[in-house]
Amino acid sequence: AAGVIQSPRHLIKEKRETATLKCYPIPRHDTVYWYQQGPGQDPQFLISFYEKMQSDKGSIPDRFSAQQFSDYHSELNMSSLELGDSALYFCASSLAGGVGNTIYFGEGSWLTVV
Amino acid sequence: DQQVKQNSPSLSVQEGRISILNCDYTNSMFDYFLWYKKYPAEGPTFLISISSIKDKNEDGRFTVFLNKSAKHLSLHIVPSQPGDSAVYFCASEGAQKLVFGQGTRLTINP
């Protein structure tokens, strides 16, 4: 069965550069979530989208933006990168519309800022 | 405000014995609860879930118990196997919010 696909799996950027991470949800899933997990930290919710509209916003820095496209894939854009942005970014997808929507996660994208 | 709490950062269990991981939540709007297993450098893998209308759900070696009045859930793994060593996150869902606990590192000793 198809899972949540994230790309790239690993990314190295320099400070002040820009990075874009992509997330392809499970087919027919209409909701995408983005999480950030720094070394030794809990996953932190960044932002979520439902039917291409932002549905919730967490601790996402102003330097970051995201969107969900017509094919339901989502991109997380990070600008003016800082060393503290180095983390594992993983996205998740689900099919909204009721109680008990299991959320499936991708493998994550490792961002290293040097 | 930590809405989902896993008060034990680590747990060590002998192979073959039962592992019990605990999780408490505060938001009564949560109506669906999930457990995820996470290895380093990977995204969380879904393990088992339970709806608020149930108090128990079982899948093989994994059983999740929900006590709504206490706002408490637990994951039982029996028998524990070395491959179960990982970080386990509980998560609570409601109104399109998914909130994770801090995670518990489970180590299964041979």
XYZ file of C-alpha atoms in Angstrom:
224
model
C 0.000 0.000 0.000
C 1.201 3.499 -0.764
C 2.450 5.450 2.210
C 3.174 9.080 2.876
C 6.133 10.118 0.733
C 8.490 12.885 1.724
C 11.289 14.389 -0.269
C 14.104 14.974 -0.022
C 15.012 12.535 2.739
C 18.136 14.487 3.601
C 19.028 18.090 2.945
C 22.009 20.204 3.919
C 21.742 23.969 3.670
C 23.792 26.907 4.844
C 22.543 29.609 7.159
C 20.301 32.170 5.497
C 19.533 29.845 2.626
C 16.075 28.588 1.641
C 14.793 25.023 1.717
C 11.645 23.375 0.409
C 10.325 20.066 1.687
C 7.628 18.115 -0.099
C 4.989 15.752 1.210
C 2.812 13.452 -0.854
C -0.087 12.100 1.211
C -1.656 8.695 0.942
C -4.009 8.664 -2.076
C -7.455 10.106 -1.272
C -6.244 11.638 1.978
C -7.310 15.264 2.150
C -5.515 16.428 5.295
C -1.806 17.025 5.722
C 0.072 17.852 8.919
C 3.649 19.075 9.297
C 5.746 18.381 12.384
C 9.257 19.357 13.417
C 11.345 17.288 15.772
C 14.641 18.711 16.922
C 17.349 16.494 18.428
C 16.130 15.112 21.735
C 12.838 16.991 21.521
C 9.162 16.104 21.185
C 7.516 16.432 17.810
C 6.193 19.972 17.479
C 3.156 20.659 15.366
C 3.789 23.290 12.697
C 0.760 23.559 10.451
C -2.032 21.523 8.869
C -4.147 21.715 5.741
C -7.559 20.347 4.902
C -8.832 20.468 1.332
C -6.042 22.858 0.320
C -6.897 25.354 3.044
C -4.889 25.908 6.195
C -6.830 24.259 8.994
C -4.588 24.809 11.985
C -1.361 26.537 12.857
C 1.092 25.621 15.547
C 4.562 26.798 16.378
C 5.577 27.588 12.816
C 8.075 30.459 12.528
C 7.179 33.410 10.330
C 10.148 32.470 8.127
C 8.302 29.289 7.187
C 5.324 28.959 4.906
C 3.416 26.025 3.556
C 0.631 25.200 1.199
C -1.384 22.291 -0.077
C -1.821 21.947 -3.823
C -4.704 20.745 -5.967
C -3.278 17.206 -5.999
C -3.173 17.372 -2.168
C 0.577 17.281 -1.926
C 2.045 19.884 0.390
C 5.260 21.899 0.447
C 6.963 23.465 3.432
C 9.120 26.443 2.492
C 11.756 27.607 4.933
C 13.667 30.814 4.374
C 16.521 32.568 6.164
C 17.519 29.265 7.653
C 19.051 29.231 11.104
C 21.167 26.607 12.814
C 18.243 25.859 15.128
C 16.132 24.801 12.157
C 18.178 21.619 11.919
C 15.641 18.927 12.659
C 13.629 16.039 11.338
C 10.552 17.308 9.542
C 7.827 14.828 9.022
C 4.444 15.141 7.500
C 1.372 13.065 8.059
C -1.848 12.581 6.193
C -5.351 11.496 7.026
C -8.828 11.405 5.586
C -10.944 13.878 7.493
C -14.623 13.635 8.219
C -15.296 11.866 11.456
C -13.997 10.316 14.606
C -11.105 7.978 14.435
C -9.171 9.081 11.423
C -5.887 7.310 11.641
C -3.016 9.564 10.783
C -0.095 8.105 8.902
C 3.369 9.599 8.916
C 6.057 9.814 6.313
C 9.650 8.786 6.888
C 10.694 12.356 7.513
C 13.110 14.783 5.911
C 16.332 15.496 7.713
C 17.366 19.124 7.417
C 20.840 20.083 8.513
C 21.714 23.773 8.563
C 25.438 24.516 8.657
C 0.141 23.734 28.745
C 0.943 20.087 28.120
C -2.354 18.557 27.028
C -0.924 15.064 26.637
C 1.563 13.779 29.178
C 3.743 10.724 29.334
C 5.308 10.974 32.745
C 7.845 8.188 32.309
C 10.640 9.244 29.956
C 12.052 5.729 29.962
C 11.097 2.168 30.820
C 13.173 -0.981 30.938
C 11.510 -4.398 30.730
C 12.769 -7.957 30.575
C 12.125 -9.836 27.349
C 8.960 -11.910 27.614
C 7.429 -9.767 30.348
C 4.689 -7.181 29.988
C 5.492 -3.574 29.055
C 2.998 -0.957 30.222
C 3.254 2.563 28.886
C 1.031 5.261 30.333
C -0.419 8.487 29.015
C -2.641 11.177 30.530
C -4.571 13.897 28.748
C -6.384 16.991 29.912
C -8.581 18.104 27.013
C -12.016 16.513 27.135
C -12.480 17.387 23.433
C -10.110 14.588 22.506
C -12.105 11.666 21.189
C -9.563 9.432 19.531
C -6.288 8.184 20.885
C -3.329 6.645 19.136
C -0.018 5.068 19.947
C 3.001 5.452 17.709
C 6.362 3.778 17.776
C 9.386 5.706 16.628
C 12.887 4.672 15.737
C 15.654 7.269 15.438
C 15.676 9.215 12.158
C 12.289 7.873 11.096
C 8.740 9.167 11.227
C 6.403 7.655 13.794
C 4.778 4.362 12.865
C 1.155 3.895 13.802
C 0.625 1.020 16.250
C -2.885 0.965 17.620
C -5.741 3.335 18.340
C -8.902 3.575 20.372
C -12.037 5.621 20.084
C -13.536 7.320 23.112
C -16.589 5.065 22.850
C -14.459 2.042 23.759
C -12.357 1.195 26.765
C -10.164 -1.475 25.219
C -8.727 -2.348 21.838
C -6.501 -5.304 21.164
C -4.246 -6.111 18.211
C -1.945 -9.053 18.620
C 0.564 -8.349 21.360
C -0.662 -4.770 21.734
C -3.636 -3.692 23.824
C -4.700 -0.139 24.534
C -6.900 0.681 27.512
C -8.815 3.926 27.893
C -10.179 5.278 31.166
C -12.172 8.340 30.188
C -13.110 9.380 33.692
C -9.446 9.465 34.640
C -8.391 10.808 31.233
C -5.812 8.082 31.115
C -4.745 5.554 28.518
C -2.173 2.823 28.570
C -0.469 0.561 26.070
C 0.282 -3.012 27.070
C 2.765 -5.085 25.110
C 2.895 -8.736 25.987
C 5.140 -10.581 25.599
C 7.774 -7.888 25.094
C 10.364 -8.564 22.424
C 13.770 -6.968 21.749
C 12.389 -5.450 18.542
C 9.925 -3.474 20.641
C 12.759 -1.257 21.876
C 11.895 2.220 20.596
C 10.336 5.477 21.685
C 6.573 5.269 22.075
C 4.376 8.321 21.674
C 0.756 8.551 22.613
C -1.322 11.060 20.717
C -4.762 12.467 21.253
C -6.955 13.701 18.469
C -9.985 15.961 18.378
C -11.248 18.737 16.089
C -8.464 18.012 13.577
C -5.802 18.522 16.209
C -3.279 15.834 16.935
C -1.295 16.366 20.103
C 1.629 14.175 21.047
C 2.926 13.234 24.441
C 6.619 13.582 25.226
C 7.383 9.967 24.468
C 8.636 7.041 26.542
C 11.801 5.218 25.578
C 11.184 1.504 25.992
C 14.159 -0.809 26.278
C 13.633 -4.548 26.205
C 16.446 -6.438 27.869
C 17.278 -9.962 26.678
